[in-house]
């Protein structure tokens, strides 16, 4: 059974790659065959975090048909059970990945044979990024305690929600829906999930039910990274509550990760922070967080790309 977990955050530098590599390290250590895929095309650096300094092949070899099977772009890492598909040689920005290539990549990922697949997604809310999130009902969102980072992660989650609704309609029906919402609730109401869902319920009751089931099956997890001693430890849970209030679906708080200057040292030394500094608060947080993620059970793949 495959568990696919996209990892993202609205803002660059929040710790997506650090979390992906650390979670991968813990899972591999538990004996789980784990694959990291660097989808932060254009700014890929996950290979450095897992000590594969010169990736000899990467995702673009598959995208550009140099390597026909995605499986054959997989690289071993120095850690047993931990594998990588690097994005190192991809000059392409994921936002500009053409539609056919995106669908081809999504389909290929969903057919890979690993117990855990972690996708390191770049920052931003382009349709392509949103579609990679929607490959699975599971997702991890990471933010720092800074308000700018929180705003961006909220915007990202809201965009995924809208993108999912959009996938249920063709362009014409979606346009009609938009007009109905604006007519009934006023200008600007199309940005409000509640208004859209009310309109969907009235005009497309079957789709509304399917969408509700869909949203109920999502397992979104929020991680608060780089928490310093003066920061509010309850902030993560508060953000989840706000998201639930405004978007109407549940995001579980998965845990805090303490800030530690030695993360920088581990990155510079190209060693896993968990191996180099196992007795730190940050390493403890990462292990606890990983346990919670392993213990959460949703593993179904959406059939859209199978
Ligand atoms: N808990 C932490 N404590 C201290 N430093 C951290 C922590 N988490 C991440 N960092 C540092 O923050 C920086 C950004 O981390 P990372 O590269 O994982 O972010 P990212 O979200 O993947 O960024 P990008 O969007 O640029 O890919 C790195 O320099 C890393 O060392
Ligand atoms: Mg990154």
Short mmCIF file of C-alpha atoms and ligand atoms in Angstrom, two decimals:
data_model
loop_
_atom_site.label_atom_id
_atom_site.label_comp_id
_atom_site.label_asym_id
_atom_site.label_seq_id
_atom_site.Cartn_x
_atom_site.Cartn_y
_atom_site.Cartn_z
CA UNK A 1 0.00 0.00 0.00
CA UNK A 2 1.39 3.36 -0.98
CA UNK A 3 1.20 6.48 1.16
CA UNK A 4 1.74 9.61 -0.87
CA UNK A 5 2.35 12.79 1.12
CA UNK A 6 2.89 16.07 -0.71
CA UNK A 7 4.77 18.54 1.50
CA UNK A 8 4.37 22.24 0.86
CA UNK A 9 4.05 25.67 2.27
CA UNK A 10 3.11 28.99 0.83
CA UNK A 11 6.48 30.56 1.41
CA UNK A 12 10.06 29.76 0.44
CA UNK A 13 12.40 28.91 3.28
CA UNK A 14 9.75 27.59 5.66
CA UNK A 15 11.50 24.21 5.83
CA UNK A 16 9.73 22.00 3.26
CA UNK A 17 12.90 20.29 2.08
CA UNK A 18 14.28 19.96 5.61
CA UNK A 19 11.05 18.32 6.72
CA UNK A 20 10.84 16.06 3.63
CA UNK A 21 14.41 14.83 4.10
CA UNK A 22 14.00 14.38 7.88
CA UNK A 23 10.67 12.57 7.60
CA UNK A 24 12.18 10.40 4.88
CA UNK A 25 15.11 9.62 7.18
CA UNK A 26 12.82 8.56 10.03
CA UNK A 27 10.60 6.41 7.79
CA UNK A 28 13.59 4.72 6.19
CA UNK A 29 14.99 4.07 9.67
CA UNK A 30 11.72 2.34 10.55
CA UNK A 31 12.36 -0.03 7.65
CA UNK A 32 9.82 1.57 5.32
CA UNK A 33 10.81 1.78 1.67
CA UNK A 34 10.61 5.52 1.14
CA UNK A 35 10.97 7.67 -1.95
CA UNK A 36 11.55 11.42 -1.92
CA UNK A 37 10.61 13.27 -5.09
CA UNK A 38 11.95 16.76 -5.58
CA UNK A 39 9.24 18.64 -7.42
CA UNK A 40 10.60 22.06 -6.61
CA UNK A 41 11.72 22.19 -10.22
CA UNK A 42 13.94 25.12 -11.00
CA UNK A 43 15.14 25.34 -7.39
CA UNK A 44 15.65 21.68 -6.58
CA UNK A 45 18.03 21.00 -3.71
CA UNK A 46 16.69 17.94 -1.94
CA UNK A 47 19.62 15.87 -3.28
CA UNK A 48 22.00 17.97 -1.16
CA UNK A 49 19.97 17.32 1.99
CA UNK A 50 20.17 13.55 1.48
CA UNK A 51 23.81 13.57 0.45
CA UNK A 52 23.48 12.76 -3.24
CA UNK A 53 25.74 15.60 -4.40
CA UNK A 54 25.84 14.77 -8.11
CA UNK A 55 22.56 13.20 -9.24
CA UNK A 56 23.29 11.36 -12.48
CA UNK A 57 19.65 11.34 -13.55
CA UNK A 58 16.57 13.24 -12.60
CA UNK A 59 12.89 13.90 -13.20
CA UNK A 60 13.39 15.87 -16.39
CA UNK A 61 14.94 12.77 -18.01
CA UNK A 62 11.49 11.23 -17.63
CA UNK A 63 9.58 14.37 -18.58
CA UNK A 64 11.67 14.77 -21.74
CA UNK A 65 11.43 11.05 -22.55
CA UNK A 66 15.13 10.33 -22.19
CA UNK A 67 14.21 7.72 -19.57
CA UNK A 68 10.84 6.15 -20.44
CA UNK A 69 9.98 4.82 -16.96
CA UNK A 70 9.85 7.12 -13.93
CA UNK A 71 11.02 4.19 -11.79
CA UNK A 72 14.31 4.25 -13.68
CA UNK A 73 15.09 7.81 -12.56
CA UNK A 74 15.23 6.70 -8.92
CA UNK A 75 18.57 7.14 -7.15
CA UNK A 76 19.82 5.42 -4.04
CA UNK A 77 20.88 7.55 -1.08
CA UNK A 78 23.50 6.61 1.54
CA UNK A 79 20.60 5.68 3.88
CA UNK A 80 19.19 2.17 3.39
CA UNK A 81 15.49 2.24 2.32
CA UNK A 82 15.68 5.91 1.33
CA UNK A 83 15.49 6.72 -2.38
CA UNK A 84 15.34 9.93 -4.35
CA UNK A 85 14.05 11.27 -7.63
CA UNK A 86 16.02 14.44 -8.01
CA UNK A 87 14.91 17.61 -9.71
CA UNK A 88 18.48 18.84 -9.92
CA UNK A 89 18.82 19.31 -13.65
CA UNK A 90 15.35 20.71 -14.20
CA UNK A 91 15.49 24.25 -15.40
CA UNK A 92 11.74 24.14 -15.85
CA UNK A 93 9.56 25.86 -13.25
CA UNK A 94 6.83 23.47 -12.13
CA UNK A 95 4.29 26.23 -12.76
CA UNK A 96 5.19 26.03 -16.46
CA UNK A 97 5.07 22.27 -16.80
CA UNK A 98 2.81 21.65 -19.80
CA UNK A 99 -0.52 19.92 -19.06
CA UNK A 100 0.28 16.59 -20.78
CA UNK A 101 3.60 16.31 -18.98
CA UNK A 102 1.99 17.09 -15.67
CA UNK A 103 -0.65 14.39 -16.14
CA UNK A 104 1.99 11.92 -17.32
CA UNK A 105 4.10 12.64 -14.21
CA UNK A 106 1.13 12.42 -11.83
CA UNK A 107 0.08 9.09 -13.30
CA UNK A 108 3.61 7.72 -13.13
CA UNK A 109 4.02 8.80 -9.48
CA UNK A 110 0.75 7.15 -8.48
CA UNK A 111 2.00 3.84 -9.93
CA UNK A 112 5.37 3.75 -8.18
CA UNK A 113 5.98 0.88 -5.84
CA UNK A 114 7.14 2.39 -2.52
CA UNK A 115 5.56 2.29 0.90
CA UNK A 116 5.96 6.02 1.36
CA UNK A 117 6.37 8.70 -1.27
CA UNK A 118 7.09 12.24 -0.09
CA UNK A 119 6.77 15.07 -2.60
CA UNK A 120 8.79 18.20 -1.93
CA UNK A 121 6.75 20.90 -3.61
CA UNK A 122 7.97 24.40 -4.27
CA UNK A 123 6.34 27.50 -2.86
CA UNK A 124 3.42 29.15 -4.60
CA UNK A 125 -0.13 28.40 -5.68
CA UNK A 126 0.20 27.70 -9.41
CA UNK A 127 -2.34 25.19 -10.78
CA UNK A 128 0.41 22.63 -11.27
CA UNK A 129 1.47 22.80 -7.63
CA UNK A 130 -2.15 22.48 -6.53
CA UNK A 131 -2.62 19.43 -8.77
CA UNK A 132 0.39 17.71 -7.26
CA UNK A 133 -1.16 18.26 -3.82
CA UNK A 134 -4.41 16.77 -5.06
CA UNK A 135 -2.73 13.53 -6.16
CA UNK A 136 -3.39 12.31 -2.62
CA UNK A 137 -5.87 12.99 0.15
CA UNK A 138 -2.92 13.45 2.50
CA UNK A 139 -0.86 16.62 2.61
CA UNK A 140 1.57 18.27 4.98
CA UNK A 141 1.70 22.05 5.14
CA UNK A 142 4.56 23.78 6.82
CA UNK A 143 4.79 27.32 8.10
CA UNK A 144 7.02 29.30 10.41
CA UNK A 145 5.46 31.44 13.16
CA UNK A 146 5.86 34.58 11.04
CA UNK A 147 2.55 36.13 9.96
CA UNK A 148 3.68 36.32 6.33
CA UNK A 149 4.35 32.59 6.27
CA UNK A 150 1.02 31.85 7.98
CA UNK A 151 -0.86 34.03 5.48
CA UNK A 152 0.76 32.18 2.61
CA UNK A 153 0.01 28.74 3.97
CA UNK A 154 -3.62 29.75 4.52
CA UNK A 155 -3.80 31.02 0.95
CA UNK A 156 -2.26 27.78 -0.32
CA UNK A 157 -4.79 25.60 1.54
CA UNK A 158 -7.64 27.79 0.29
CA UNK A 159 -6.34 27.50 -3.28
CA UNK A 160 -6.25 23.70 -3.03
CA UNK A 161 -9.82 23.74 -1.80
CA UNK A 162 -10.93 25.88 -4.75
CA UNK A 163 -8.92 23.83 -7.21
CA UNK A 164 -10.67 20.69 -6.01
CA UNK A 165 -14.09 22.29 -6.54
CA UNK A 166 -12.97 23.47 -9.97
CA UNK A 167 -12.00 19.92 -10.97
CA UNK A 168 -15.64 18.87 -10.68
CA UNK A 169 -16.87 21.23 -13.39
CA UNK A 170 -16.17 21.97 -17.00
CA UNK A 171 -15.27 25.55 -17.87
CA UNK A 172 -18.80 26.56 -18.92
CA UNK A 173 -20.50 25.16 -15.80
CA UNK A 174 -17.90 26.73 -13.57
CA UNK A 175 -18.48 30.12 -15.19
CA UNK A 176 -22.24 29.78 -14.66
CA UNK A 177 -21.62 28.81 -11.04
CA UNK A 178 -19.46 31.90 -10.56
CA UNK A 179 -22.19 34.14 -11.99
CA UNK A 180 -24.81 32.55 -9.74
CA UNK A 181 -22.67 33.02 -6.64
CA UNK A 182 -21.95 36.67 -7.43
CA UNK A 183 -25.62 37.32 -8.21
CA UNK A 184 -26.78 35.78 -4.97
CA UNK A 185 -24.08 36.82 -2.52
CA UNK A 186 -22.59 39.90 -4.15
CA UNK A 187 -19.26 40.97 -5.63
CA UNK A 188 -16.25 39.16 -4.13
CA UNK A 189 -18.33 36.27 -2.81
CA UNK A 190 -16.73 33.83 -5.25
CA UNK A 191 -13.67 33.91 -3.03
CA UNK A 192 -15.72 32.62 -0.13
CA UNK A 193 -15.85 28.83 0.10
CA UNK A 194 -19.08 28.91 2.06
CA UNK A 195 -20.92 30.83 -0.69
CA UNK A 196 -19.62 28.55 -3.42
CA UNK A 197 -20.59 25.41 -1.56
CA UNK A 198 -24.10 26.74 -0.97
CA UNK A 199 -24.48 27.44 -4.69
CA UNK A 200 -23.08 24.00 -5.61
CA UNK A 201 -25.50 22.37 -3.21
CA UNK A 202 -28.47 24.07 -4.84
CA UNK A 203 -27.49 23.76 -8.50
CA UNK A 204 -25.56 20.45 -8.39
CA UNK A 205 -26.69 18.44 -5.35
CA UNK A 206 -24.91 15.25 -6.45
CA UNK A 207 -21.62 17.01 -6.95
CA UNK A 208 -22.06 18.78 -3.66
CA UNK A 209 -22.33 15.41 -1.89
CA UNK A 210 -19.28 14.05 -3.68
CA UNK A 211 -17.32 17.18 -2.84
CA UNK A 212 -18.30 16.98 0.81
CA UNK A 213 -17.16 13.35 0.93
CA UNK A 214 -13.99 14.35 -0.79
CA UNK A 215 -13.22 17.13 1.68
CA UNK A 216 -14.07 14.86 4.59
CA UNK A 217 -11.52 12.33 3.38
CA UNK A 218 -8.71 14.88 3.18
CA UNK A 219 -6.03 14.45 5.82
CA UNK A 220 -4.33 17.82 5.91
CA UNK A 221 -1.62 18.28 8.51
CA UNK A 222 -0.05 21.52 9.60
CA UNK A 223 3.49 21.73 10.92
CA UNK A 224 4.89 24.80 12.64
CA UNK A 225 8.62 24.95 12.01
CA UNK A 226 11.43 27.09 13.38
CA UNK A 227 9.63 27.74 16.64
CA UNK A 228 11.81 29.81 18.97
CA UNK A 229 11.60 29.78 22.75
CA UNK A 230 9.60 33.02 22.90
CA UNK A 231 7.03 31.89 20.32
CA UNK A 232 3.54 30.81 21.25
CA UNK A 233 3.48 27.00 21.34
CA UNK A 234 -0.30 27.00 20.84
CA UNK A 235 -0.06 28.94 17.58
CA UNK A 236 -0.24 25.89 15.29
CA UNK A 237 -3.50 24.65 16.82
CA UNK A 238 -4.91 28.19 16.59
CA UNK A 239 -4.10 28.40 12.88
CA UNK A 240 -5.89 25.09 12.30
CA UNK A 241 -8.98 26.42 14.08
CA UNK A 242 -9.01 29.55 11.91
CA UNK A 243 -8.73 27.48 8.75
CA UNK A 244 -11.57 25.26 9.89
CA UNK A 245 -13.72 28.27 10.71
CA UNK A 246 -13.16 30.01 7.37
CA UNK A 247 -12.82 27.11 4.97
CA UNK A 248 -15.03 24.59 6.71
CA UNK A 249 -12.63 21.67 6.62
CA UNK A 250 -10.35 20.14 9.12
CA UNK A 251 -6.62 20.60 9.22
CA UNK A 252 -4.92 18.64 12.00
CA UNK A 253 -2.05 20.19 13.85
CA UNK A 254 0.83 17.71 13.51
CA UNK A 255 3.31 19.46 15.77
CA UNK A 256 5.97 22.08 16.35
CA UNK A 257 9.59 21.82 15.27
CA UNK A 258 11.98 23.85 17.37
CA UNK A 259 14.41 26.25 15.75
CA UNK A 260 18.01 25.14 16.10
CA UNK A 261 21.07 26.89 14.67
CA UNK A 262 22.70 23.51 14.18
CA UNK A 263 20.26 22.75 11.31
CA UNK A 264 22.42 25.12 9.32
CA UNK A 265 25.57 23.21 10.35
CA UNK A 266 24.04 19.86 9.37
CA UNK A 267 22.99 21.23 5.96
CA UNK A 268 26.48 22.63 5.37
CA UNK A 269 28.05 19.32 6.36
CA UNK A 270 25.55 17.43 4.14
CA UNK A 271 24.55 15.15 6.98
CA UNK A 272 21.11 14.34 8.30
CA UNK A 273 20.33 16.59 11.27
CA UNK A 274 18.70 13.59 12.96
CA UNK A 275 21.90 11.55 12.72
CA UNK A 276 24.26 14.37 13.63
CA UNK A 277 22.23 15.91 16.49
CA UNK A 278 19.85 13.18 17.68
CA UNK A 279 19.57 14.47 21.28
CA UNK A 280 18.25 17.94 20.49
CA UNK A 281 14.73 19.28 20.93
CA UNK A 282 14.44 19.66 17.15
CA UNK A 283 15.35 16.01 16.53
CA UNK A 284 12.86 14.94 19.20
CA UNK A 285 10.16 17.07 17.56
CA UNK A 286 10.92 15.56 14.14
CA UNK A 287 10.67 12.02 15.47
CA UNK A 288 7.41 12.70 17.32
CA UNK A 289 5.93 14.39 14.27
CA UNK A 290 6.94 11.49 12.05
CA UNK A 291 5.28 9.05 14.46
CA UNK A 292 2.03 11.02 14.32
CA UNK A 293 2.13 11.03 10.53
CA UNK A 294 2.85 7.31 10.33
CA UNK A 295 -0.01 6.62 12.71
CA UNK A 296 -2.54 8.65 10.76
CA UNK A 297 -4.20 6.26 8.44
CA UNK A 298 -5.54 7.72 5.24
CA UNK A 299 -3.70 6.13 2.38
CA UNK A 300 -6.23 6.05 -0.41
CA UNK A 301 -5.10 7.39 -3.73
CA UNK A 302 -7.48 9.46 -5.73
CA UNK A 303 -8.37 7.50 -8.83
CA UNK A 304 -8.16 10.55 -11.07
CA UNK A 305 -4.68 9.68 -12.33
CA UNK A 306 -4.73 5.89 -12.17
N1 LIG B 1 13.88 23.92 12.55
C1 LIG B 1 14.83 24.67 11.96
N2 LIG B 1 15.76 25.34 12.72
C2 LIG B 1 16.71 26.10 12.15
N3 LIG B 1 16.83 26.26 10.83
C3 LIG B 1 15.94 25.64 10.02
C4 LIG B 1 14.91 24.81 10.53
N4 LIG B 1 14.19 24.32 9.49
C5 LIG B 1 14.76 24.83 8.38
N5 LIG B 1 15.82 25.61 8.69
C6 LIG B 1 16.68 26.35 7.76
O1 LIG B 1 15.83 27.15 6.96
C7 LIG B 1 16.31 27.21 5.64
C8 LIG B 1 15.22 26.80 4.67
O2 LIG B 1 14.91 25.43 4.82
P1 LIG B 1 14.44 24.57 3.58
O3 LIG B 1 15.44 24.64 2.48
O4 LIG B 1 14.07 23.23 4.10
O5 LIG B 1 13.15 25.42 3.19
P2 LIG B 1 12.20 25.27 1.92
O6 LIG B 1 10.84 25.58 2.39
O7 LIG B 1 12.43 23.94 1.27
O8 LIG B 1 12.75 26.44 1.00
P3 LIG B 1 12.59 26.63 -0.59
O9 LIG B 1 11.19 27.11 -0.80
O10 LIG B 1 13.61 27.67 -0.89
O11 LIG B 1 12.85 25.30 -1.22
C9 LIG B 1 17.53 26.32 5.57
O12 LIG B 1 18.65 27.15 5.63
C10 LIG B 1 17.45 25.45 6.79
O13 LIG B 1 18.71 25.19 7.28
MG1 LIG B 2 13.06 23.42 -0.65
#
